[in-house]
XYZ file of C-alpha atoms in Angstrom:
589
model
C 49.971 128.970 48.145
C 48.777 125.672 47.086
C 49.108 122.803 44.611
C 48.966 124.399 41.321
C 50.872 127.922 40.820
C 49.988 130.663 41.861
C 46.659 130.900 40.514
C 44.667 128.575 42.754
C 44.849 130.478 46.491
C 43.584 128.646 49.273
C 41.119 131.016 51.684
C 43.260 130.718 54.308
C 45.627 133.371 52.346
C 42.484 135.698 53.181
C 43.582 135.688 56.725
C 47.101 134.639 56.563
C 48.827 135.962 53.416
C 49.099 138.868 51.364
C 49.542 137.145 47.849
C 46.461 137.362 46.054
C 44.175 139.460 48.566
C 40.269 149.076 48.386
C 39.293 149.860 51.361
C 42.650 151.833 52.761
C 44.190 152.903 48.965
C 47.914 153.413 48.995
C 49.055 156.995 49.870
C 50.622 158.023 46.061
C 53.862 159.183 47.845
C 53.882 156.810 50.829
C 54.223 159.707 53.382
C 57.367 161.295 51.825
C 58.464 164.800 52.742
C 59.162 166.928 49.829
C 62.835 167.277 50.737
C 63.149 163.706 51.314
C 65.371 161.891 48.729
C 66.356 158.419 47.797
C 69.124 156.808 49.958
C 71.169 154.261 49.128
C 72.720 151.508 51.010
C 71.892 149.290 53.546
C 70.051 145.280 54.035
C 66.141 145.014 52.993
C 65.199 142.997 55.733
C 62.199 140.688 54.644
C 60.194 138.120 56.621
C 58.528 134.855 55.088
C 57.005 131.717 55.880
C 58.068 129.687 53.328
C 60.603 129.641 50.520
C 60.918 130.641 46.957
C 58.969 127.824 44.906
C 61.382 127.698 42.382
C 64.821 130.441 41.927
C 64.631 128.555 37.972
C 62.464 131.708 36.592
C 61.096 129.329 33.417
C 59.884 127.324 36.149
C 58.399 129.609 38.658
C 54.486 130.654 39.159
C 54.284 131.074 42.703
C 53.434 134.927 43.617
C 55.688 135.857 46.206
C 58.925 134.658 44.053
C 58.122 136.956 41.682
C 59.926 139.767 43.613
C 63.145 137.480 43.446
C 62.975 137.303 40.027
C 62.071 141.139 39.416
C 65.504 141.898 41.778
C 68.100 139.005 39.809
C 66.505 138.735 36.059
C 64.389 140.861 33.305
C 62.449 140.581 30.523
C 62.191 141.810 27.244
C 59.108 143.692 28.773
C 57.923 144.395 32.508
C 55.772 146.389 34.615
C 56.664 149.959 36.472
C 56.055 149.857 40.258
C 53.646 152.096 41.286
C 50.908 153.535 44.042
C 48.785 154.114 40.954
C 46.508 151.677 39.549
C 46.621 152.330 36.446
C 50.566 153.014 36.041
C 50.736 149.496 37.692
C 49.442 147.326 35.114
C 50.900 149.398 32.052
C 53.519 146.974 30.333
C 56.881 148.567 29.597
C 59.777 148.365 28.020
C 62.591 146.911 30.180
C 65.382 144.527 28.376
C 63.526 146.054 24.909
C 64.162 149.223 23.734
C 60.737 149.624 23.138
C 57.237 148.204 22.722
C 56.649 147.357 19.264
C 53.926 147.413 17.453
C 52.219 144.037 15.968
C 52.646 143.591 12.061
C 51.182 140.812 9.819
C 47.543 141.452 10.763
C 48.468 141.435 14.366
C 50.859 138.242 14.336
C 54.157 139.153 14.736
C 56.154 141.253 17.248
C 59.708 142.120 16.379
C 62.225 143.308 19.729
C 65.195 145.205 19.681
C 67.182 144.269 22.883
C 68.689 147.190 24.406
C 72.836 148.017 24.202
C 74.575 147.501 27.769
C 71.876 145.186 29.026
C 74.425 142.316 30.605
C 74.504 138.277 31.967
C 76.463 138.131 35.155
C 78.276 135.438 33.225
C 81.030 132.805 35.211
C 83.855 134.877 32.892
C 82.093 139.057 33.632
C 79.825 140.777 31.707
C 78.022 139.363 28.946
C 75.444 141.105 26.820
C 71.784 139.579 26.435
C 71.736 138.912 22.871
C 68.395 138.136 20.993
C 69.443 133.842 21.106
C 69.302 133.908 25.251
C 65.266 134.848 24.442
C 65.139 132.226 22.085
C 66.695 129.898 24.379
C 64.138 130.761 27.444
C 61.264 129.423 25.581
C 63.255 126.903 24.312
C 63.135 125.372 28.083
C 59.949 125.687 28.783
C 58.292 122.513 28.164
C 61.763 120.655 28.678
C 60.574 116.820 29.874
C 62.438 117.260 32.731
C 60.356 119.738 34.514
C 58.247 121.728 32.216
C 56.643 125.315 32.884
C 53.609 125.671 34.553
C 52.747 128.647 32.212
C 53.638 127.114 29.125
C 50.077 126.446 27.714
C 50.118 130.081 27.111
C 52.867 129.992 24.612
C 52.979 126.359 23.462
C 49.560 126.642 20.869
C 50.711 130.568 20.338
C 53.465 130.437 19.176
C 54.172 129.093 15.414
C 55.472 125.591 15.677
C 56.181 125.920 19.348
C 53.371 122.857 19.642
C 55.329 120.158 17.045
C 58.780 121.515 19.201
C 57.568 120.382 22.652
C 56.099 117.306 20.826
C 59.540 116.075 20.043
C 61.165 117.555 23.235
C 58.861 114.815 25.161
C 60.818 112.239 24.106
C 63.958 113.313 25.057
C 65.835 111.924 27.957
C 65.197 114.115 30.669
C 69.088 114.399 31.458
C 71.476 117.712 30.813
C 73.588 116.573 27.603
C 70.548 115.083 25.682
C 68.047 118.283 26.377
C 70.623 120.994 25.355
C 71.577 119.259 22.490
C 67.650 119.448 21.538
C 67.489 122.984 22.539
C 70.311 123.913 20.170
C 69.558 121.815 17.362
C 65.846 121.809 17.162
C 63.874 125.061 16.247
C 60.427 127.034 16.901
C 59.008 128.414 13.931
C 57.465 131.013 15.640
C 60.496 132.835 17.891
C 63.808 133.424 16.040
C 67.220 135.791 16.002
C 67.185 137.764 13.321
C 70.674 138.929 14.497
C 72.163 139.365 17.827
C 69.832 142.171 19.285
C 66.829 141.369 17.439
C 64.040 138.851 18.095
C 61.121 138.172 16.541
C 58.025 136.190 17.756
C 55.221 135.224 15.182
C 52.035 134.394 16.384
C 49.726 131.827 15.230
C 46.785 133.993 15.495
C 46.520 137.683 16.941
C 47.064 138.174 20.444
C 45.861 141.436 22.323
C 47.461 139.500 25.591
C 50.766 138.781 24.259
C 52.601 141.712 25.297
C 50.894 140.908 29.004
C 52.597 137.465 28.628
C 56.186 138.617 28.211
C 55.813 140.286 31.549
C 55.842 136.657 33.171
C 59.031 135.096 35.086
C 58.584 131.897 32.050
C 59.680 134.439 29.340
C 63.011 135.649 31.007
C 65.811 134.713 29.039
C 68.571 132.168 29.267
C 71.748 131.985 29.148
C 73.847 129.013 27.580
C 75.280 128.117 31.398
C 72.313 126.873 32.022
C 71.885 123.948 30.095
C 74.799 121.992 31.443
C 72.146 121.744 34.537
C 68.861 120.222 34.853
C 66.317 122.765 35.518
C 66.053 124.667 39.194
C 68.067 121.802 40.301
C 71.168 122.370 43.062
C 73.685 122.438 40.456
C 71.579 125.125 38.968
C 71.095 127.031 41.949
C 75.079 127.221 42.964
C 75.723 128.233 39.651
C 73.114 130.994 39.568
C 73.480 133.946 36.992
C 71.423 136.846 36.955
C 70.754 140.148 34.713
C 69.041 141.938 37.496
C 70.258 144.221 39.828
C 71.364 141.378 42.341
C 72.299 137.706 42.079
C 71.997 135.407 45.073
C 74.938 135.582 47.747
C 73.994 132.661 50.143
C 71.412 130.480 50.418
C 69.957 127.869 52.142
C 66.822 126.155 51.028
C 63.563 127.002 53.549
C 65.969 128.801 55.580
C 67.015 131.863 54.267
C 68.654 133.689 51.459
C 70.591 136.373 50.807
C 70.570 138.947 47.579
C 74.031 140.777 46.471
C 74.481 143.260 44.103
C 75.274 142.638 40.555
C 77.832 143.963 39.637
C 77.419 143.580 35.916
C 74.114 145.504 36.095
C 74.260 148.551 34.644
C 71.546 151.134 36.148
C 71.196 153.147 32.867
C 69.697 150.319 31.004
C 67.159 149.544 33.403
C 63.995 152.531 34.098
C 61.893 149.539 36.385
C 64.729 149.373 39.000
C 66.650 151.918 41.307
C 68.015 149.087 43.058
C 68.977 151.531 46.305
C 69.562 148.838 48.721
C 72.875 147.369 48.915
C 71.382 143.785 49.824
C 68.116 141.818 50.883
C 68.144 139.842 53.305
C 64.934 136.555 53.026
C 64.960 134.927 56.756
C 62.166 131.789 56.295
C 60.392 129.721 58.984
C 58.385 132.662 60.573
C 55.126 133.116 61.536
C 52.635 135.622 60.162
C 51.836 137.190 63.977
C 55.817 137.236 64.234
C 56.600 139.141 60.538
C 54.497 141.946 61.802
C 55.261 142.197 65.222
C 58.987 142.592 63.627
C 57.807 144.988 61.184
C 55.775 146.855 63.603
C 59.356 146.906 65.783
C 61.094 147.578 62.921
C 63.746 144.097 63.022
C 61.830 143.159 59.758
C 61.094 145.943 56.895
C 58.826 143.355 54.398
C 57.081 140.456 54.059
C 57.666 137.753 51.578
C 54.632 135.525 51.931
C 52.416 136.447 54.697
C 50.243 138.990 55.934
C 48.013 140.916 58.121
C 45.252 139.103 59.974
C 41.823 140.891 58.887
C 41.209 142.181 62.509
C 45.204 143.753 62.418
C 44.262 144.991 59.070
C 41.342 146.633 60.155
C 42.728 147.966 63.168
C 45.303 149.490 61.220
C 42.683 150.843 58.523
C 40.916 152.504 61.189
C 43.573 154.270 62.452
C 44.969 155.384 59.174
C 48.559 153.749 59.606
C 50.425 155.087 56.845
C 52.605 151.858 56.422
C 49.373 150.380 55.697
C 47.764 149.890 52.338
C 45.695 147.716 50.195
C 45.701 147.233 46.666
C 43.431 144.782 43.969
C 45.321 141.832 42.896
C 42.126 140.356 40.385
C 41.431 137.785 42.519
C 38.218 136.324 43.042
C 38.345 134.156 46.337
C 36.219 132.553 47.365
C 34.170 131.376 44.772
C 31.723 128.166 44.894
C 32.083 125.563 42.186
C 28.548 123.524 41.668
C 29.702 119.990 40.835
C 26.961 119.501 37.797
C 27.796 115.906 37.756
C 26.803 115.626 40.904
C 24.059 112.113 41.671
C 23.285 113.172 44.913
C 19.662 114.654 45.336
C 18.689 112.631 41.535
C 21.083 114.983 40.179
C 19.978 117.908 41.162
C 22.605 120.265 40.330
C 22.203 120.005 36.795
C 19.205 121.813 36.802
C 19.680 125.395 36.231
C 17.144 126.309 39.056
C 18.450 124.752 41.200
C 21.980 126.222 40.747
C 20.172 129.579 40.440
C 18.488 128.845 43.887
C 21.880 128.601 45.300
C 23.326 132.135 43.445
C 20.013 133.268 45.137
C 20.489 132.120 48.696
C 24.375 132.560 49.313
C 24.995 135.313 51.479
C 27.550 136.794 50.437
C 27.883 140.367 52.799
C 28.466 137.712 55.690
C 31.023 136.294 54.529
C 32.707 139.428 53.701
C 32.580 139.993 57.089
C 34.081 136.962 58.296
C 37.002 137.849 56.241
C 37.709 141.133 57.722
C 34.943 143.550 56.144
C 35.328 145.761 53.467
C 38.725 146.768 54.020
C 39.687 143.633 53.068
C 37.301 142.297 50.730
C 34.161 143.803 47.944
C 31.320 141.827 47.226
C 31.994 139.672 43.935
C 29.860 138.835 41.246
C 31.139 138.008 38.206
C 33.986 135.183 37.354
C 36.828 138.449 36.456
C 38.162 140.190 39.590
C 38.481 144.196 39.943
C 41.637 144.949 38.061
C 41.565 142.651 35.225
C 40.219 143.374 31.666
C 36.702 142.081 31.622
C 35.467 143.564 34.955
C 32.451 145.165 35.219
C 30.088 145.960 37.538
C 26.770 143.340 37.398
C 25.265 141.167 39.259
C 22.795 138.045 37.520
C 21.757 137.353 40.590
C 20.647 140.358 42.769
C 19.635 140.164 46.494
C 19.121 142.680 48.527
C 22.255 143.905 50.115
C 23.580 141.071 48.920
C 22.677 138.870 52.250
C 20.700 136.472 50.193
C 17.332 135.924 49.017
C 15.680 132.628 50.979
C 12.270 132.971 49.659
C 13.647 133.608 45.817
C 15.578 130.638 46.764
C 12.793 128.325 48.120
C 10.468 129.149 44.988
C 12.986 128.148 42.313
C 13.622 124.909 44.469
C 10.002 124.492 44.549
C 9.336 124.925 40.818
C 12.451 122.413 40.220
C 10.678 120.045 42.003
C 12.562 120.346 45.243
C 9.598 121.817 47.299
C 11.438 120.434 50.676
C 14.939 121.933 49.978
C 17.937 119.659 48.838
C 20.877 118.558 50.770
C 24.491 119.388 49.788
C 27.992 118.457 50.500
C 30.812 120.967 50.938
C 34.620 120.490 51.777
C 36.369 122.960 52.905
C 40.310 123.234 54.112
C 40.094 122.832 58.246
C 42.402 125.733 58.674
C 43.217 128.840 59.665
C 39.664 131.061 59.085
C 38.367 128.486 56.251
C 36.117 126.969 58.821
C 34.202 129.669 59.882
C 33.768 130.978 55.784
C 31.924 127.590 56.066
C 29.887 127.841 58.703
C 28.786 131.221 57.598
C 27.999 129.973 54.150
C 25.983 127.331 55.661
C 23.896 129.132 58.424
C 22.777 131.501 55.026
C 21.823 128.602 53.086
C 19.471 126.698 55.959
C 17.421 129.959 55.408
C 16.586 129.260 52.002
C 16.208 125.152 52.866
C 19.249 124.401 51.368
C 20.992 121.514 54.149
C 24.923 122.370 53.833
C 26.668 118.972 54.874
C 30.386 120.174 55.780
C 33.095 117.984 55.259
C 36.611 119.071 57.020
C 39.499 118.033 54.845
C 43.198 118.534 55.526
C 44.906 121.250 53.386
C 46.910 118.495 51.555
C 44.009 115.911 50.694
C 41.598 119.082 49.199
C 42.240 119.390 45.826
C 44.046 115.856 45.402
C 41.180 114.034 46.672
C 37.899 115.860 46.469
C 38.291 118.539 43.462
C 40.626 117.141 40.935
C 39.931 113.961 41.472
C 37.427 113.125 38.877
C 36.449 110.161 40.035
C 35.566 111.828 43.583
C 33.704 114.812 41.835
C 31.175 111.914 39.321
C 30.632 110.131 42.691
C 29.426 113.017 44.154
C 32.034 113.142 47.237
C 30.948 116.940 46.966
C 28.503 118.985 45.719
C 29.622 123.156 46.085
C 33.123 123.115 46.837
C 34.964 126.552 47.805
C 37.971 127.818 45.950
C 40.012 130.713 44.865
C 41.327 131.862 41.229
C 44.077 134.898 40.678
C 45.111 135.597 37.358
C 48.842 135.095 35.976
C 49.354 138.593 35.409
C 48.008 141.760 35.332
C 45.463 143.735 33.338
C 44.971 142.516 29.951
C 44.700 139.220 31.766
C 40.827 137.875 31.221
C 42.697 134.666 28.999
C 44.531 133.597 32.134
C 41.126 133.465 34.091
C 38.867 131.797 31.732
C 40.967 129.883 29.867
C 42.318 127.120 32.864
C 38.647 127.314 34.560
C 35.946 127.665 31.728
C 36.842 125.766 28.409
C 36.772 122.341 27.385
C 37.749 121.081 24.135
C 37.622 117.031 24.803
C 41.057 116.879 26.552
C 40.054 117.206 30.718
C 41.877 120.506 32.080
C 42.730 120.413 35.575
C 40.838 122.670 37.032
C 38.172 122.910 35.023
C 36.707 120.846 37.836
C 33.337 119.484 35.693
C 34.654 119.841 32.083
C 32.255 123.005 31.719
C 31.861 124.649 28.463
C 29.620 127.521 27.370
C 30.012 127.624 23.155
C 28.854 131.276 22.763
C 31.695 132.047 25.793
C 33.904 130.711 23.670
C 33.351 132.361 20.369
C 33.823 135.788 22.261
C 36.936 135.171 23.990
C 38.302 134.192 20.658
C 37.145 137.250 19.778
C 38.728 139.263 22.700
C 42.362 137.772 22.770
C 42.643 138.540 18.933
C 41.814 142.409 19.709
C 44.311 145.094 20.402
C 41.596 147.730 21.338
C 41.431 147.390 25.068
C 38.262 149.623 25.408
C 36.835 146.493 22.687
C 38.608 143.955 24.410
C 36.951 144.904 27.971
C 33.553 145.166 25.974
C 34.311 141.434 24.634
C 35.451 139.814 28.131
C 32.575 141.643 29.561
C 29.876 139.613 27.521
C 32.278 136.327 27.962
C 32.018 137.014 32.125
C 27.516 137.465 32.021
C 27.734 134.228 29.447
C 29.178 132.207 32.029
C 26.994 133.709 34.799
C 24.055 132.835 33.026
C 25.154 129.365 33.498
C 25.201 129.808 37.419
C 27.642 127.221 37.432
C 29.951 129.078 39.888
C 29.375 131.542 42.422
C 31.552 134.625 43.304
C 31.781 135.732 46.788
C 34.521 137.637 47.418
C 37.121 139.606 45.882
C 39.757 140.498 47.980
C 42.320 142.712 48.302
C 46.398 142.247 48.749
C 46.891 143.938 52.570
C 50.649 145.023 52.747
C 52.370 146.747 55.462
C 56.272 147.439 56.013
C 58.322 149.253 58.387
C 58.828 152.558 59.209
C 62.437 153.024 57.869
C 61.295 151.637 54.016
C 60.500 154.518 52.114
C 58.962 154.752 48.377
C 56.784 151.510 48.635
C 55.619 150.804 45.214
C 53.427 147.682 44.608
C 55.009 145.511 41.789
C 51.969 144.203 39.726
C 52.990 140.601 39.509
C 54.036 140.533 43.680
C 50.825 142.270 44.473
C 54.009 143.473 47.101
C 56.199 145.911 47.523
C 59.153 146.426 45.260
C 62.304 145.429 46.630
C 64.356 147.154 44.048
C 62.692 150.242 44.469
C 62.772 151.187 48.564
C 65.378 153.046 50.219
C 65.936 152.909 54.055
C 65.461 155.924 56.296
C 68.463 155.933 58.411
């Protein structure tokens, strides 16, 4: 992944990973027979690079852990598994008995847990009780560690903004946080009694039910505030209200998944849970996960994936434990630095960032990545799969290979009649480098001079993009990058809002505090409405405002390539993985 989440995906996940990346769609019943049935038993055997970011699920963001924390906790809501697109990114009901529907002019939301639904508590089975969701946002902004994700919730939620106020200056030690979280309240979540929870909103919210589908909402149980957040003491004393809990583990090295026993199956319609365990082995290459799953001594991967010429190999010969789904990505994308003082400030013309939208080539560097089986053509800032995508393009070319002499003219009637010269990082890794040099031989063509700077994986975002003293200086002028949203479908807010709004306070990666007012007045608009079709009409016009600005431009959206072995059967993509769902294979004996 990279510094920030999971949102932010470095381009070498194009060729290396299969977290945020249709050319071969997913065969709806993954090659079953008719008189095939589910079988259960046996170890998931999955293959990974790396480890979990965090097994804490308030404190997790990273992609791949979200199928840990689908397989040991749940949420009051969740998504269904699923071949189908559309199934995929439908929220359900999972600890909830059902979806409710909003009262108070679309500010409040009022759950009824479900009966049965259990902690795998140090003294047996516990039922989830309506306080253990008050307690999970309770955590989130805990000055320990806080959430990534809790922006989302922390102006959203009724008095949730004053709470985490006052939760800043608490020692960051166990004793002196709990005794905040049980003494101090939010306004806007509460337990009206012990299987009902209400959440009240400080404006509507058409995302809202989207954003209880993310690991930060899970619940929590009282255990865990005698620990400091995703700390060892934490981790040993894991509980879960999945269908496993973790039997061993060992930090970048492997870890193994046990069932619950405390589970009970007829509370829970997401999971089958057929396996009897999963086994996560860490340290492996991408080549060696699937040569293993090609040889069958690995079934899944974890965080890796299929190199673009495997993929496409694969594609080509119809492998049926190959398959691609959209993830909403958009990667990559080119930031314009509009601050920029090289060329007498040149990029803060609006031609000349126009000139640029006009000469990037964008069909080549599809290519590079693989081709269409691996990546569509991009042009807007929301990715296929996410509310607000729509098919236009500001900025047409023909076959969209660039424009040079469209280019040229608007460089000429800026006042740039002899081209400009630009600086561009780029991570010197894995296929990043030739993205580059593909970007740049397009841009000579139009007389744009593409300086390329090679920076180390570590020193990209710390030294050249965030750093704003870098960016004013003009230490680069188009920088590549990669954005994935949060979650899935009604997910436009988790796009625009990190990258494309600026109120006075400087957002992280809101790389060149960029703000387009009329943008903003519609995706007010569009997170208060509950109409999707409206919604996706709203997000639409906020996605062509920004555009107009040409102050980024899309490339690339690709999709997630997965592949698994030939004994895992049902392979259902779980929305926030963009991966297969553990608890929902079986193994073919």
């Amino acid at each position: 992944m990279t510094l920030r989440k999971r949102l932010l995906v470095p381009l070498s996940l194009l060729a290396s990973s299969t977290l945020l990346f249709s050319g071969c769609a997913i065969d709806s019943d993954n090659g079953l027979k008719s008189d095939q049935k589910p079988q259960s038993g046996g170890m998931l055997k999955i293959g990974s690079n790396g480890d979990n970011d965090h097994l804490d699920p308030a404190l997790t963001s990273y992609v791949p852990t979200q199928n840990f924390i689908r397989a040991t906790n749940r949420q009051l809501v969740s998504y269904e598994a699923s071949t189908d697109e559309g199934t995929r990114i439908e929220v359900k009901a999972d600890l909830a008995q059902e979806i409710p529907e909003a009262t108070n002019g679309g500010k409040t939301y009022t759950f009824t847990l479900k009966e049965g639904v259990n902690w795998d508590a140090p003294e047996g089975a516990r039922q989830i009780v309506a306080e253990d969701v008050v307690r999970g946002f309770k955590r989130l902004c805990n000055p320990y560690r806080s959430s990534p994700l809790v922006g989302y919730f922390q102006n959203l939620l009724e008095g949730m903004d004053a709470y985490c106020e006052g939760f800043s200056e608490v020692d960051p030690e166990p004793d002196p946080m709990a005794k905040y979280i049980n003494t101090a309240e939010i306004k806007g979540i509460r337990a009206i009694d012990e299987r009902t929870v209400e959440f009240n909103l400080t404006q509507p919210a058409g995302d809202f039910i989207y954003m209880l589908t993310l690991a930060t909402a899970t619940p929590a149980p009282e255990e865990v505030l005698k620990y400091l957040p995703d700390s060892p003491e934490y981790r040993k004393n894991f509980i879960a209200s999945g269908p496993y809990t973790i039997g061993e583990y060992t930090a970048d090295k492997s870890l193994n998944l046990v069932r619950n026993e405390t589970w009970v199956s007829e509370t829970d319609q997401l999971r089958k849970a057929y396996v009897d365990s999963i086994q996560l082995t860490m340290g492996l290459s991408a080549d060696a996960v699937t040569q293993q799953m090609q040889a069958g001594t690995l079934d899944m991967s974890f965080d890796t994936g299929l190199a673009p010429s495997v993929a496409a190999q694969m594609a080509a010969v119809e492998d049926p434990n190959f398959s691609t789904i959209n993830a909403g990505s958009v990667n990559p994308f080119l930031w314009i630095n509009t601050t920029s003082p090289n060329n007498d400030g040149a990029l803060a013309d609006k031609k000349v960032r126009e000139a640029i939208q006009y000469a990037t080539d964008k069909s080549s560097v599809v290519q590079t990545l693989g081709g269409d089986q691996v990546a569509k053509i991009q042009h807007g800032i929301f990715g296929p799969g996410v509310l607000g995508y729509h098919d236009f393009n500001l900025y047409p070319t023909p076959e969209s290979k660039g424009d040079p002499e469209k280019a040229r003219k608007l460089l000429s009637d800026a006042g740039y009649p002899d081209g400009i010269t630009i600086k561009m990082p780029y991570r010197n890794k894995d296929i990043e480098p030739q993205i580059a040099q593909t970007l740049q031989s397009g841009y000579e063509k139009a007389g744009i001079k593409i300086e390329l700077i090679p920076v180390s994986p570590t020193d990209y975002y710390t030294e050249f993009l965030i750093n704003r003293e870098s960016t004013k200086a003009g230490k680069w002028d188009v920088a590549p990058m990669g954005w994935s949203p949060d979650w899935q479908g009604g997910a436009a807010r988790s796009v625009f809002q990190p990258l494309y709004t600026y109120n006075g306070t400087e957002s992280t990666y809101n790389l060149t505090n960029y703000t387009n007012d009329e943008a903003d007045k519609l995706a007010a608009e569009a997170v208060q409405e509950a109409d999707p079709d409206k919604a996706q009409e709203l997000w639409a016009q906020v996605d062509e405002k920004i555009m107009s600005d040409a102050v980024i431009v899309p490339i690339a959206a690709p999709t997630s390539r997965l592949y698994h072995s030939d004994r895992v059967q049902n392979f259902q993509p779980y929305a926030l993985s963009t991966q297969g769902d553990w608890t929902n294979v079986w193994l073919q004996d």
